[in-house]
């Protein structure tokens, strides 16, 4: 039988099946045709011995409007991170969203889903954050977008910080919640340096809403109370079905807040890098596998992290037709990694550091059955 690509001898880490087993993946057209190479011949064979093979990862928090926002990076910087789908976190508003789709999303190999900013144009300039005053909201124009891009638009985004909302954060949050209810859409809220107390924001969010930057502590406020315990409002929000995203970035992640929260069993629902032009490729945020490695240093297993970066976002944000998987019949979106054992030091903006001993390094990325990126030197 004829195939296009065979990835041989990789250790499969697939949330759809328990455990880790060494298998081949046979790719024919856009699909995974088989998980044994017996009887197959392919134009291209890749030896993945000693590597982990996972479904293509989803970075649940990125900014990829590179042509219309100073915050944006090119979506093409994601496949070298093993990322095959991503969620843009409100880089465009109702005025420039169509341009974002045409110039960035539709041209990219990466499947990009989006939250649309409640402000008319989203964060265009780094000098001047977006205007989130409710008098700029447009229910009619947002409803038009919702209808135009079914399956790609996930809801509304509000950046609730002193930079955008000044001191009138509560009014803005309430107006955005009302707008999202009227549109029957979730609201994703950037919670960092907020004029509204973190626990109060959590108390107002509803099932399916997203609380971004769960382990931030800017402005002296976090999900932890003065004694370091997770606020009851945060725990109740989780019970109600509020989704907590890491949205790592640089200023929005504190190692100490993460460690304390994790010690109390408060882990994240989504793992996003908050990759943007401000942080990409700089110390702190090298991409999703780097943040996954940081979470391995915080005690997570590779299998947990692969779940967090594949089936979790698919289920919680209702992305994609079916859950990412490496089973025969699934879409051929695949990432190959090495797990290098060596000392690594992870840092945060406070200057705190965390020692780890493994680093997940991407080797090959396949989207829709095509090799879209390969680490030079990998199986040459
Ligand atoms: Zn962001």
CSV table of C-alpha atoms and ligand atoms in Angstrom, one decimal:
chain,number,residue,atom,x,y,z
A,1,UNK,CA,0.0,0.0,0.0
A,2,UNK,CA,1.2,3.5,-0.8
A,3,UNK,CA,1.6,6.3,1.8
A,4,UNK,CA,3.1,9.7,1.8
A,5,UNK,CA,5.1,9.7,5.0
A,6,UNK,CA,6.0,7.1,7.6
A,7,UNK,CA,7.2,8.3,11.0
A,8,UNK,CA,9.0,5.2,12.4
A,9,UNK,CA,9.7,4.0,15.9
A,10,UNK,CA,8.5,7.0,17.9
A,11,UNK,CA,7.2,6.7,21.4
A,12,UNK,CA,3.5,7.7,21.0
A,13,UNK,CA,2.1,10.0,23.7
A,14,UNK,CA,-1.6,10.2,22.8
A,15,UNK,CA,-4.3,11.3,25.2
A,16,UNK,CA,-6.7,9.0,23.2
A,17,UNK,CA,-4.8,5.9,24.5
A,18,UNK,CA,-3.3,5.0,27.8
A,19,UNK,CA,0.4,4.6,28.3
A,20,UNK,CA,3.3,5.1,25.9
A,21,UNK,CA,4.1,2.6,23.2
A,22,UNK,CA,6.5,2.6,20.3
A,23,UNK,CA,4.7,2.7,17.0
A,24,UNK,CA,5.0,3.9,13.4
A,25,UNK,CA,2.6,6.4,12.0
A,26,UNK,CA,1.6,6.1,8.4
A,27,UNK,CA,0.3,9.2,6.8
A,28,UNK,CA,-1.6,9.1,3.5
A,29,UNK,CA,-3.0,12.4,2.2
A,30,UNK,CA,-4.3,14.5,5.2
A,31,UNK,CA,-5.0,11.5,7.5
A,32,UNK,CA,-3.1,9.0,9.7
A,33,UNK,CA,-3.8,5.8,7.8
A,34,UNK,CA,-2.2,3.2,10.2
A,35,UNK,CA,-0.1,2.8,13.2
A,36,UNK,CA,2.1,0.0,11.9
A,37,UNK,CA,4.3,0.4,8.8
A,38,UNK,CA,3.8,-3.3,7.9
A,39,UNK,CA,2.8,-3.5,4.2
A,40,UNK,CA,3.2,0.2,3.6
A,41,UNK,CA,5.6,2.1,1.3
A,42,UNK,CA,6.1,5.8,1.6
A,43,UNK,CA,7.8,8.6,-0.4
A,44,UNK,CA,9.3,9.9,2.8
A,45,UNK,CA,10.4,8.0,5.9
A,46,UNK,CA,11.4,9.7,9.1
A,47,UNK,CA,13.2,7.8,11.9
A,48,UNK,CA,11.8,9.0,15.2
A,49,UNK,CA,13.7,6.5,17.4
A,50,UNK,CA,14.3,8.0,20.8
A,51,UNK,CA,11.7,10.7,20.3
A,52,UNK,CA,8.1,11.3,21.6
A,53,UNK,CA,5.4,11.7,19.0
A,54,UNK,CA,2.3,13.6,20.0
A,55,UNK,CA,-0.8,15.1,18.3
A,56,UNK,CA,0.0,18.6,17.1
A,57,UNK,CA,-0.1,20.9,20.1
A,58,UNK,CA,-2.6,23.8,20.6
A,59,UNK,CA,-1.1,27.0,22.1
A,60,UNK,CA,-4.2,28.3,23.9
A,61,UNK,CA,-3.1,31.9,24.1
A,62,UNK,CA,-1.2,33.7,21.3
A,63,UNK,CA,-1.2,37.1,19.4
A,64,UNK,CA,-0.6,36.5,15.7
A,65,UNK,CA,-2.0,39.7,14.0
A,66,UNK,CA,1.5,40.6,12.8
A,67,UNK,CA,0.3,42.9,10.1
A,68,UNK,CA,-2.1,45.0,12.2
A,69,UNK,CA,-0.9,45.0,15.8
A,70,UNK,CA,2.5,45.8,17.3
A,71,UNK,CA,1.9,42.9,19.6
A,72,UNK,CA,1.6,40.3,16.9
A,73,UNK,CA,4.0,37.6,15.8
A,74,UNK,CA,3.6,35.7,12.6
A,75,UNK,CA,1.6,32.5,13.0
A,76,UNK,CA,4.4,30.8,11.1
A,77,UNK,CA,6.6,31.0,14.2
A,78,UNK,CA,4.3,28.4,15.8
A,79,UNK,CA,5.1,25.1,13.9
A,80,UNK,CA,8.7,25.2,15.0
A,81,UNK,CA,7.3,24.8,18.5
A,82,UNK,CA,5.3,21.7,17.6
A,83,UNK,CA,2.1,23.8,17.5
A,84,UNK,CA,-0.5,23.1,14.8
A,85,UNK,CA,-3.4,25.1,16.2
A,86,UNK,CA,-3.6,28.2,18.3
A,87,UNK,CA,-6.0,30.6,19.9
A,88,UNK,CA,-5.5,34.3,19.2
A,89,UNK,CA,-6.5,36.1,22.3
A,90,UNK,CA,-8.3,39.2,21.0
A,91,UNK,CA,-5.7,40.8,18.8
A,92,UNK,CA,-8.4,42.3,16.6
A,93,UNK,CA,-11.8,44.0,17.2
A,94,UNK,CA,-14.8,44.2,15.0
A,95,UNK,CA,-13.3,46.9,12.8
A,96,UNK,CA,-10.2,45.0,11.8
A,97,UNK,CA,-11.1,41.4,12.3
A,98,UNK,CA,-11.8,40.6,8.6
A,99,UNK,CA,-8.3,42.0,7.7
A,100,UNK,CA,-6.8,39.8,10.4
A,101,UNK,CA,-8.5,36.7,9.0
A,102,UNK,CA,-7.5,37.5,5.4
A,103,UNK,CA,-3.9,38.5,6.1
A,104,UNK,CA,-2.9,36.3,8.9
A,105,UNK,CA,-5.3,33.4,9.7
A,106,UNK,CA,-6.3,32.3,6.2
A,107,UNK,CA,-2.6,32.3,4.9
A,108,UNK,CA,-1.3,30.3,7.8
A,109,UNK,CA,-0.8,26.5,8.0
A,110,UNK,CA,-1.6,26.7,11.7
A,111,UNK,CA,-5.3,26.5,12.4
A,112,UNK,CA,-6.0,29.7,14.3
A,113,UNK,CA,-9.1,30.2,16.4
A,114,UNK,CA,-9.8,33.6,17.9
A,115,UNK,CA,-11.5,35.6,20.6
A,116,UNK,CA,-12.5,39.0,19.2
A,117,UNK,CA,-11.6,42.0,21.2
A,118,UNK,CA,-14.6,44.0,22.7
A,119,UNK,CA,-12.8,47.2,21.7
A,120,UNK,CA,-13.2,48.3,18.1
A,121,UNK,CA,-9.7,47.5,17.0
A,122,UNK,CA,-7.9,45.6,19.8
A,123,UNK,CA,-4.3,46.3,20.9
A,124,UNK,CA,-2.9,48.0,17.8
A,125,UNK,CA,-0.2,50.1,19.5
A,126,UNK,CA,2.1,49.1,22.3
A,127,UNK,CA,2.3,52.8,23.4
A,128,UNK,CA,-1.5,53.2,23.5
A,129,UNK,CA,-3.4,50.2,24.8
A,130,UNK,CA,-6.9,49.6,23.3
A,131,UNK,CA,-9.9,51.6,24.4
A,132,UNK,CA,-12.3,49.3,26.2
A,133,UNK,CA,-14.9,51.9,27.1
A,134,UNK,CA,-18.4,50.3,26.7
A,135,UNK,CA,-19.6,53.1,24.4
A,136,UNK,CA,-17.3,51.6,21.8
A,137,UNK,CA,-18.9,48.1,22.0
A,138,UNK,CA,-21.1,47.1,19.0
A,139,UNK,CA,-23.4,44.2,19.5
A,140,UNK,CA,-24.6,44.3,15.9
A,141,UNK,CA,-21.1,44.3,14.3
A,142,UNK,CA,-19.9,41.5,16.6
A,143,UNK,CA,-23.0,39.5,15.8
A,144,UNK,CA,-22.2,39.8,12.1
A,145,UNK,CA,-18.7,38.5,12.7
A,146,UNK,CA,-20.0,35.6,14.8
A,147,UNK,CA,-22.2,34.6,11.9
A,148,UNK,CA,-19.4,35.1,9.3
A,149,UNK,CA,-16.8,32.9,11.0
A,150,UNK,CA,-18.6,30.0,12.6
A,151,UNK,CA,-16.1,27.5,14.1
A,152,UNK,CA,-13.3,30.0,14.2
A,153,UNK,CA,-14.5,32.6,16.6
A,154,UNK,CA,-14.7,31.5,20.2
A,155,UNK,CA,-16.0,34.5,22.0
A,156,UNK,CA,-15.1,38.0,23.3
A,157,UNK,CA,-11.9,39.2,24.9
A,158,UNK,CA,-11.5,41.9,27.4
A,159,UNK,CA,-8.2,43.1,28.7
A,160,UNK,CA,-9.0,44.2,32.2
A,161,UNK,CA,-6.0,46.0,33.4
A,162,UNK,CA,-5.3,49.5,34.7
A,163,UNK,CA,-3.6,50.1,31.3
A,164,UNK,CA,-6.9,49.7,29.4
A,165,UNK,CA,-9.7,50.3,31.9
A,166,UNK,CA,-8.2,52.9,34.2
A,167,UNK,CA,-10.2,52.9,37.5
A,168,UNK,CA,-13.5,52.0,35.9
A,169,UNK,CA,-12.8,48.3,35.5
A,170,UNK,CA,-16.0,47.1,37.2
A,171,UNK,CA,-18.3,49.0,34.9
A,172,UNK,CA,-16.4,47.8,31.9
A,173,UNK,CA,-16.4,44.2,33.1
A,174,UNK,CA,-20.1,44.3,33.7
A,175,UNK,CA,-20.8,45.8,30.3
A,176,UNK,CA,-18.6,43.1,28.6
A,177,UNK,CA,-20.4,40.3,30.5
A,178,UNK,CA,-23.8,41.7,29.4
A,179,UNK,CA,-22.6,42.0,25.8
A,180,UNK,CA,-21.4,38.4,25.8
A,181,UNK,CA,-24.6,37.1,27.3
A,182,UNK,CA,-26.6,38.9,24.6
A,183,UNK,CA,-24.4,37.4,22.0
A,184,UNK,CA,-24.5,33.9,23.7
A,185,UNK,CA,-20.7,33.9,23.6
A,186,UNK,CA,-18.1,33.3,26.3
A,187,UNK,CA,-16.0,36.1,27.6
A,188,UNK,CA,-12.2,35.7,28.0
A,189,UNK,CA,-10.8,38.2,30.5
A,190,UNK,CA,-7.2,39.1,30.8
A,191,UNK,CA,-6.8,39.4,34.5
A,192,UNK,CA,-3.5,41.2,35.4
A,193,UNK,CA,-2.8,44.5,37.1
A,194,UNK,CA,-6.6,44.8,37.3
A,195,UNK,CA,-8.4,47.7,38.9
A,196,UNK,CA,-11.0,45.1,40.0
A,197,UNK,CA,-9.9,42.6,42.7
A,198,UNK,CA,-9.0,39.3,41.2
A,199,UNK,CA,-11.4,37.4,43.4
A,200,UNK,CA,-14.3,39.7,42.4
A,201,UNK,CA,-13.6,39.1,38.7
A,202,UNK,CA,-13.7,35.3,39.3
A,203,UNK,CA,-17.0,35.7,41.2
A,204,UNK,CA,-18.6,37.4,38.2
A,205,UNK,CA,-17.4,34.9,35.5
A,206,UNK,CA,-19.8,32.2,34.3
A,207,UNK,CA,-19.5,28.7,33.0
A,208,UNK,CA,-17.4,28.7,29.8
A,209,UNK,CA,-15.8,32.1,30.5
A,210,UNK,CA,-12.0,32.2,30.5
A,211,UNK,CA,-9.9,33.7,33.2
A,212,UNK,CA,-6.5,34.4,31.6
A,213,UNK,CA,-3.2,34.6,33.5
A,214,UNK,CA,-4.1,32.4,36.4
A,215,UNK,CA,-0.7,32.6,38.1
A,216,UNK,CA,0.0,36.4,37.7
A,217,UNK,CA,0.5,38.6,40.7
A,218,UNK,CA,0.8,42.1,39.2
A,219,UNK,CA,-0.3,45.0,41.2
A,220,UNK,CA,0.0,42.8,44.3
A,221,UNK,CA,-3.2,40.9,43.6
A,222,UNK,CA,-3.5,37.2,42.6
A,223,UNK,CA,-5.7,34.2,43.0
A,224,UNK,CA,-4.1,33.8,46.5
A,225,UNK,CA,-5.1,35.5,49.7
A,226,UNK,CA,-2.6,37.1,52.1
A,227,UNK,CA,-1.9,33.8,53.7
A,228,UNK,CA,-1.2,32.1,50.3
A,229,UNK,CA,-4.4,30.1,50.0
A,230,UNK,CA,-6.5,30.1,46.8
A,231,UNK,CA,-9.4,32.4,47.4
A,232,UNK,CA,-12.8,30.6,47.8
A,233,UNK,CA,-14.2,32.7,44.9
A,234,UNK,CA,-11.6,31.2,42.6
A,235,UNK,CA,-12.4,27.6,43.8
A,236,UNK,CA,-16.2,28.3,43.3
A,237,UNK,CA,-15.5,29.7,39.9
A,238,UNK,CA,-13.8,26.5,38.9
A,239,UNK,CA,-16.8,24.5,40.2
A,240,UNK,CA,-19.1,26.6,38.1
A,241,UNK,CA,-17.0,25.8,34.9
A,242,UNK,CA,-14.9,28.9,34.6
A,243,UNK,CA,-11.8,28.0,32.5
A,244,UNK,CA,-8.4,29.0,33.9
A,245,UNK,CA,-5.6,29.7,31.3
A,246,UNK,CA,-1.9,30.1,32.1
A,247,UNK,CA,-1.4,32.8,29.4
A,248,UNK,CA,2.3,32.8,30.5
A,249,UNK,CA,3.8,35.8,28.8
A,250,UNK,CA,6.6,37.5,30.8
A,251,UNK,CA,4.8,39.8,33.2
A,252,UNK,CA,1.9,37.5,33.8
A,253,UNK,CA,3.4,34.5,35.5
A,254,UNK,CA,4.9,34.2,39.0
A,255,UNK,CA,6.7,31.0,39.9
A,256,UNK,CA,5.8,31.4,43.5
A,257,UNK,CA,2.1,31.9,42.8
A,258,UNK,CA,2.1,28.9,40.5
A,259,UNK,CA,3.9,26.7,43.1
A,260,UNK,CA,1.6,27.7,45.9
A,261,UNK,CA,-1.5,27.2,43.8
A,262,UNK,CA,-0.3,23.8,42.5
A,263,UNK,CA,0.5,22.7,46.0
A,264,UNK,CA,-3.1,23.3,46.8
A,265,UNK,CA,-4.2,21.3,43.7
A,266,UNK,CA,-5.1,24.3,41.7
A,267,UNK,CA,-3.8,23.5,38.3
A,268,UNK,CA,-4.5,25.2,35.0
A,269,UNK,CA,-7.3,24.2,32.5
A,270,UNK,CA,-5.4,25.6,29.5
A,271,UNK,CA,-1.7,26.2,28.8
A,272,UNK,CA,-1.1,29.2,26.6
A,273,UNK,CA,2.2,31.0,26.1
A,274,UNK,CA,0.8,34.5,25.4
A,275,UNK,CA,3.4,34.5,22.6
A,276,UNK,CA,3.6,38.1,21.3
A,277,UNK,CA,6.2,40.3,19.7
A,278,UNK,CA,7.1,41.6,23.2
A,279,UNK,CA,8.3,38.2,24.4
A,280,UNK,CA,8.8,35.8,21.6
A,281,UNK,CA,12.1,34.1,21.4
A,282,UNK,CA,13.4,36.0,24.4
A,283,UNK,CA,14.4,34.6,27.8
A,284,UNK,CA,11.3,33.5,29.5
A,285,UNK,CA,9.0,32.6,26.6
A,286,UNK,CA,10.7,30.5,23.9
A,287,UNK,CA,7.4,28.8,23.0
A,288,UNK,CA,5.0,26.2,24.2
A,289,UNK,CA,7.5,23.3,24.7
A,290,UNK,CA,9.6,25.6,26.9
A,291,UNK,CA,6.5,26.4,29.0
A,292,UNK,CA,5.7,22.7,29.1
A,293,UNK,CA,9.2,22.0,30.3
A,294,UNK,CA,8.8,24.6,33.0
A,295,UNK,CA,5.6,22.8,34.1
A,296,UNK,CA,7.5,19.5,34.1
A,297,UNK,CA,9.9,21.2,36.6
A,298,UNK,CA,6.7,22.1,38.6
A,299,UNK,CA,5.8,18.4,38.8
A,300,UNK,CA,3.7,17.7,35.7
A,301,UNK,CA,4.1,14.6,33.6
A,302,UNK,CA,4.6,14.8,29.9
A,303,UNK,CA,1.4,12.9,29.3
A,304,UNK,CA,-0.6,15.4,31.5
A,305,UNK,CA,1.0,18.3,29.5
A,306,UNK,CA,0.2,16.7,26.2
A,307,UNK,CA,-3.4,16.4,27.3
A,308,UNK,CA,-3.4,20.0,28.5
A,309,UNK,CA,-2.1,21.1,25.0
A,310,UNK,CA,-4.4,18.9,22.8
A,311,UNK,CA,-7.6,17.4,24.1
A,312,UNK,CA,-8.2,19.9,26.9
A,313,UNK,CA,-8.5,23.1,24.7
A,314,UNK,CA,-10.4,21.1,22.1
A,315,UNK,CA,-13.0,20.1,24.7
A,316,UNK,CA,-13.1,23.4,26.7
A,317,UNK,CA,-13.1,25.8,23.9
A,318,UNK,CA,-15.1,23.5,21.6
A,319,UNK,CA,-12.4,23.7,18.9
A,320,UNK,CA,-12.1,21.4,16.0
A,321,UNK,CA,-14.5,18.7,14.8
A,322,UNK,CA,-13.0,15.9,16.9
A,323,UNK,CA,-10.4,15.7,19.6
A,324,UNK,CA,-6.7,15.7,18.4
A,325,UNK,CA,-5.5,12.1,18.3
A,326,UNK,CA,-2.9,9.8,16.6
A,327,UNK,CA,-5.3,7.0,16.0
A,328,UNK,CA,-5.8,5.8,12.4
A,329,UNK,CA,-8.4,7.9,10.7
A,330,UNK,CA,-7.4,11.1,12.6
A,331,UNK,CA,-6.2,14.3,10.9
A,332,UNK,CA,-2.5,14.1,10.4
A,333,UNK,CA,-1.4,16.9,12.7
A,334,UNK,CA,1.6,15.6,14.5
A,335,UNK,CA,4.6,16.8,16.5
A,336,UNK,CA,7.8,15.0,17.2
A,337,UNK,CA,10.0,15.9,20.2
A,338,UNK,CA,13.1,14.9,22.0
A,339,UNK,CA,13.1,15.0,25.8
A,340,UNK,CA,16.7,16.2,26.5
A,341,UNK,CA,17.9,15.4,30.0
A,342,UNK,CA,20.0,18.3,31.2
A,343,UNK,CA,19.9,21.0,33.9
A,344,UNK,CA,17.6,23.9,32.9
A,345,UNK,CA,16.9,27.1,34.9
A,346,UNK,CA,13.5,28.7,34.4
A,347,UNK,CA,12.9,32.2,35.6
A,348,UNK,CA,10.1,34.8,36.0
A,349,UNK,CA,9.9,38.5,35.9
A,350,UNK,CA,10.5,38.8,39.7
A,351,UNK,CA,13.9,37.2,39.2
A,352,UNK,CA,12.8,34.0,40.9
A,353,UNK,CA,14.2,30.8,39.4
A,354,UNK,CA,13.1,27.1,39.2
A,355,UNK,CA,15.5,24.3,38.4
A,356,UNK,CA,14.4,21.6,36.0
A,357,UNK,CA,16.2,18.6,34.5
A,358,UNK,CA,14.4,18.1,31.2
A,359,UNK,CA,13.8,20.2,28.1
A,360,UNK,CA,11.3,19.2,25.5
A,361,UNK,CA,12.8,20.2,22.1
A,362,UNK,CA,10.7,20.1,18.9
A,363,UNK,CA,12.1,18.1,15.9
A,364,UNK,CA,9.3,17.8,13.3
A,365,UNK,CA,5.8,19.2,12.7
A,366,UNK,CA,3.2,17.9,10.4
A,367,UNK,CA,0.0,19.8,9.5
A,368,UNK,CA,-2.7,18.2,7.4
A,369,UNK,CA,-0.3,15.5,6.3
A,370,UNK,CA,2.4,17.9,5.2
A,371,UNK,CA,5.8,18.3,6.9
A,372,UNK,CA,5.7,22.1,7.6
A,373,UNK,CA,8.8,22.3,9.8
A,374,UNK,CA,11.8,20.1,10.6
A,375,UNK,CA,14.7,20.8,13.0
A,376,UNK,CA,17.9,20.9,10.9
A,377,UNK,CA,19.9,17.9,11.9
A,378,UNK,CA,16.9,15.7,12.8
A,379,UNK,CA,17.3,12.4,11.0
A,380,UNK,CA,19.4,13.7,8.1
B,1,LIG,ZN1,-2.5,37.9,25.7
